[in-house]
Amino acid sequence: MSDGREPEAREAAPPLRVAIVGGGPSGWGAAEALSHRRWGGAFEVTVFERNAYFGGKCHTVFPDGTPCNGAPGGYELGAGVLSKDSWSTADLEALLARHGIAYCDAAEPQRAKYRFYSGGTPVTGRTWARLLVLRPWLLLLGLLDFLRFRLGLFRYSRRPTLDYAGRPPALHRPFSSVHTSTLNRAVSFGMQAFGYADTSAPGLTAPLLYYHQYARPDVLWNPVYRLERGMQGIWWRVASAYPAARARLHAEVLRVERHEGSVTVETATSRETFDHLVIAVPLRPQLPFLDATEDERALLAKVRCNHYVTVLCRVAGLTDIAHVVVDNAVEPQRLGGVVFAYKRYPDSDWVTLNLYADPAHERTDAEILDVVERDLTRELNATMVDRASASVHHHPDYFPHLAPEDLAAGWYEHFEQRVQGQRRTLWVSSGLHMETVGSSVQYATAKVNALAPIWLREAQRERYAETPAFSTVAQLKE
């Protein structure tokens, strides 16, 4: 049968228009997956980013705060290094290769990769030797506990999974309720120091679930790499491959309305209709632009976020690459102190320092700089230089995560069943996956590849439903 027209006169189906809210790794991971040649141009994406740069937590700037946009010589305010050669980074590595983005080893022979500080002094080989002599049982317990942690990683990660849903109940407990304070101090550099803390928990530790998604067995001992043109340079390069009208900066989404057959996206300068929506901003208790359902509001209200702060300033006295203030990272009463310092270039005195904004003690930027000056002197034996040139950068929606009781109540299972993929909406937000660059791209890619065929089938059914009925026997015979 035919629709009454000659075959050569048939019109090809127009591409499905997809609005992506958020131009960070998750958003561009989804855009790249939808633009992949496997779909034959079936999707046309438009990325809306409210900031002046693409990259989200990948934020590389010059000392004056200007985004580097692929230029060398910048400083990382968020993600600073990449891992590779693992199950969770394969999609990111493919994206980098597609866009010709190279990386180099982050380690340098002349500088220590990590330096740990406790009690105002660096932890050295002598520290461990003294512990072995004075408190050998602590060292032994710590080693045994580390082996137990490693065995747990292998036990619960035999079948790698992207989703937090359906993970064993044993992973719902806080890390500090399962493992010793010695192990917490040893691994804090990878979690609390990097912004992945639960600031309301003893030891500032999140549930084990997040440790297991972050410290995967195939990633633990892999080398780390950095990009000469910065982490934000990845997403500047990717966005440059799209027409400007489909990669929009300064485009804060003010309102989203989801209808039965379409999605309307409103900004300060436009109101447009799309076929589908991808939400790629972090999960947080409220998404003011969204026409949220009761289920969505109830689930989002459970989400916790960290207010993570980065200070970029000049420092005298630091020489190594990374510096971890262990006491501030594991002791709740010291929340708000500097937990991490990153000296990107050996010949520059510009350093980034990270700390949490304590929700119980709100501070001004000037007070935050006071804390940084204090901890540089007291904890790191260093000094801030030229305070007037320092800048404070806030990340109020860092590391969306759930409390143990909400994990036990099946939050992720409920989200997958009642929210994900409903109302023409795909969610690829951090909080549904670990907030690393590799995991963000991996999750977005996998979810697009699962949902895109469904969107295409639905569009095909809708087109068939709109086809006019045959009005004559002659048409039916054709």
mmCIF file of N, CA and C in Angstrom, residues 176-221:
data_model
loop_
_atom_site.group_PDB
_atom_site.id
_atom_site.type_symbol
_atom_site.label_atom_id
_atom_site.label_comp_id
_atom_site.label_asym_id
_atom_site.label_seq_id
_atom_site.Cartn_x
_atom_site.Cartn_y
_atom_site.Cartn_z
ATOM 1 N N SER A 176 32.360 5.191 57.450
ATOM 2 C CA SER A 176 32.962 5.247 58.782
ATOM 3 C C SER A 176 32.280 4.325 59.785
ATOM 4 N N SER A 177 31.094 3.799 59.456
ATOM 5 C CA SER A 177 30.448 2.845 60.355
ATOM 6 C C SER A 177 30.892 1.417 60.077
ATOM 7 N N VAL A 178 31.612 1.227 58.991
ATOM 8 C CA VAL A 178 32.048 -0.115 58.586
ATOM 9 C C VAL A 178 33.553 -0.275 58.727
ATOM 10 N N HIS A 179 34.294 0.787 58.430
ATOM 11 C CA HIS A 179 35.753 0.715 58.422
ATOM 12 C C HIS A 179 36.356 1.609 59.498
ATOM 13 N N THR A 180 37.610 1.338 59.828
ATOM 14 C CA THR A 180 38.285 2.028 60.920
ATOM 15 C C THR A 180 38.613 3.469 60.559
ATOM 16 N N SER A 181 38.844 4.270 61.599
ATOM 17 C CA SER A 181 39.243 5.662 61.373
ATOM 18 C C SER A 181 40.598 5.724 60.687
ATOM 19 N N THR A 182 41.440 4.715 60.916
ATOM 20 C CA THR A 182 42.749 4.676 60.250
ATOM 21 C C THR A 182 42.576 4.581 58.744
ATOM 22 N N LEU A 183 41.664 3.702 58.295
ATOM 23 C CA LEU A 183 41.436 3.573 56.855
ATOM 24 C C LEU A 183 40.755 4.826 56.310
ATOM 25 N N ASN A 184 39.856 5.401 57.088
ATOM 26 C CA ASN A 184 39.206 6.638 56.643
ATOM 27 C C ASN A 184 40.251 7.720 56.387
ATOM 28 N N ARG A 185 41.213 7.846 57.273
ATOM 29 C CA ARG A 185 42.260 8.847 57.089
ATOM 30 C C ARG A 185 43.089 8.530 55.846
ATOM 31 N N ALA A 186 43.298 7.240 55.587
ATOM 32 C CA ALA A 186 44.147 6.846 54.459
ATOM 33 C C ALA A 186 43.479 7.098 53.112
ATOM 34 N N VAL A 187 42.166 6.924 53.034
ATOM 35 C CA VAL A 187 41.495 7.058 51.734
ATOM 36 C C VAL A 187 40.744 8.378 51.594
ATOM 37 N N SER A 188 40.833 9.238 52.609
ATOM 38 C CA SER A 188 40.067 10.490 52.578
ATOM 39 C C SER A 188 40.468 11.391 51.422
ATOM 40 N N PHE A 189 41.713 11.263 50.936
ATOM 41 C CA PHE A 189 42.142 12.140 49.845
ATOM 42 C C PHE A 189 41.299 11.922 48.595
ATOM 43 N N GLY A 190 40.812 10.685 48.390
ATOM 44 C CA GLY A 190 40.037 10.401 47.188
ATOM 45 C C GLY A 190 38.564 10.702 47.324
ATOM 46 N N MET A 191 38.082 10.904 48.548
ATOM 47 C CA MET A 191 36.653 11.153 48.747
ATOM 48 C C MET A 191 36.417 12.525 49.371
ATOM 49 N N GLN A 192 36.617 12.652 50.684
ATOM 50 C CA GLN A 192 36.312 13.937 51.322
ATOM 51 C C GLN A 192 37.123 15.087 50.738
ATOM 52 N N ALA A 193 38.408 14.855 50.470
ATOM 53 C CA ALA A 193 39.247 15.943 49.959
ATOM 54 C C ALA A 193 38.815 16.377 48.565
ATOM 55 N N PHE A 194 38.194 15.488 47.809
ATOM 56 C CA PHE A 194 37.760 15.800 46.448
ATOM 57 C C PHE A 194 36.309 16.263 46.384
ATOM 58 N N GLY A 195 35.682 16.462 47.525
ATOM 59 C CA GLY A 195 34.310 16.975 47.541
ATOM 60 C C GLY A 195 33.243 15.927 47.731
ATOM 61 N N TYR A 196 33.636 14.645 47.894
ATOM 62 C CA TYR A 196 32.662 13.560 47.957
ATOM 63 C C TYR A 196 32.417 13.125 49.402
ATOM 64 N N ALA A 197 32.060 14.071 50.255
ATOM 65 C CA ALA A 197 31.791 13.783 51.662
ATOM 66 C C ALA A 197 30.297 13.853 51.930
ATOM 67 N N ASP A 198 29.877 13.203 53.011
ATOM 68 C CA ASP A 198 28.575 13.493 53.598
ATOM 69 C C ASP A 198 28.884 14.304 54.845
ATOM 70 N N THR A 199 28.664 15.587 54.779
ATOM 71 C CA THR A 199 29.126 16.475 55.845
ATOM 72 C C THR A 199 28.333 16.323 57.137
ATOM 73 N N SER A 200 27.258 15.529 57.119
ATOM 74 C CA SER A 200 26.480 15.313 58.338
ATOM 75 C C SER A 200 26.823 13.994 59.014
ATOM 76 N N ALA A 201 27.731 13.206 58.436
ATOM 77 C CA ALA A 201 28.024 11.871 58.940
ATOM 78 C C ALA A 201 29.291 11.860 59.792
ATOM 79 N N PRO A 202 29.396 10.921 60.734
ATOM 80 C CA PRO A 202 30.647 10.764 61.483
ATOM 81 C C PRO A 202 31.789 10.450 60.521
ATOM 82 N N GLY A 203 32.913 11.084 60.716
ATOM 83 C CA GLY A 203 34.031 10.872 59.807
ATOM 84 C C GLY A 203 33.835 11.528 58.459
ATOM 85 N N LEU A 204 32.704 12.247 58.297
ATOM 86 C CA LEU A 204 32.387 12.956 57.047
ATOM 87 C C LEU A 204 32.297 12.010 55.855
ATOM 88 N N THR A 205 31.948 10.748 56.086
ATOM 89 C CA THR A 205 31.959 9.763 55.006
ATOM 90 C C THR A 205 30.565 9.503 54.453
ATOM 91 N N ALA A 206 30.496 9.398 53.135
ATOM 92 C CA ALA A 206 29.261 9.039 52.442
ATOM 93 C C ALA A 206 29.021 7.532 52.571
ATOM 94 N N PRO A 207 27.837 7.053 52.180
ATOM 95 C CA PRO A 207 27.598 5.609 52.169
ATOM 96 C C PRO A 207 28.588 4.872 51.270
ATOM 97 N N LEU A 208 28.835 3.611 51.617
ATOM 98 C CA LEU A 208 29.792 2.781 50.879
ATOM 99 C C LEU A 208 29.486 2.707 49.393
ATOM 100 N N LEU A 209 28.213 2.801 49.035
ATOM 101 C CA LEU A 209 27.806 2.732 47.634
ATOM 102 C C LEU A 209 28.637 3.667 46.771
ATOM 103 N N TYR A 210 28.851 4.883 47.247
ATOM 104 C CA TYR A 210 29.573 5.882 46.451
ATOM 105 C C TYR A 210 31.064 5.565 46.375
ATOM 106 N N TYR A 211 31.620 5.011 47.438
ATOM 107 C CA TYR A 211 33.018 4.584 47.396
ATOM 108 C C TYR A 211 33.200 3.487 46.356
ATOM 109 N N HIS A 212 32.243 2.579 46.296
ATOM 110 C CA HIS A 212 32.367 1.453 45.371
ATOM 111 C C HIS A 212 32.215 1.897 43.921
ATOM 112 N N GLN A 213 31.414 2.901 43.668
ATOM 113 C CA GLN A 213 31.299 3.400 42.300
ATOM 114 C C GLN A 213 32.509 4.242 41.908
ATOM 115 N N TYR A 214 33.154 4.846 42.889
ATOM 116 C CA TYR A 214 34.305 5.721 42.612
ATOM 117 C C TYR A 214 35.608 4.923 42.553
ATOM 118 N N ALA A 215 35.844 4.097 43.558
ATOM 119 C CA ALA A 215 37.110 3.358 43.653
ATOM 120 C C ALA A 215 36.965 1.973 43.042
ATOM 121 N N ARG A 216 36.607 1.924 41.776
ATOM 122 C CA ARG A 216 36.416 0.634 41.121
ATOM 123 C C ARG A 216 37.738 -0.127 41.054
ATOM 124 N N PRO A 217 37.684 -1.473 41.149
ATOM 125 C CA PRO A 217 38.928 -2.249 41.136
ATOM 126 C C PRO A 217 39.791 -2.010 39.907
ATOM 127 N N ASP A 218 39.172 -1.747 38.745
ATOM 128 C CA ASP A 218 39.971 -1.560 37.529
ATOM 129 C C ASP A 218 40.478 -0.130 37.380
ATOM 130 N N VAL A 219 40.215 0.729 38.379
ATOM 131 C CA VAL A 219 40.676 2.116 38.315
ATOM 132 C C VAL A 219 41.692 2.423 39.408
ATOM 133 N N LEU A 220 41.615 1.679 40.529
ATOM 134 C CA LEU A 220 42.333 2.054 41.745
ATOM 135 C C LEU A 220 43.797 2.408 41.528
ATOM 136 N N TRP A 221 44.513 1.586 40.790
ATOM 137 C CA TRP A 221 45.955 1.814 40.671
ATOM 138 C C TRP A 221 46.351 2.360 39.302
#
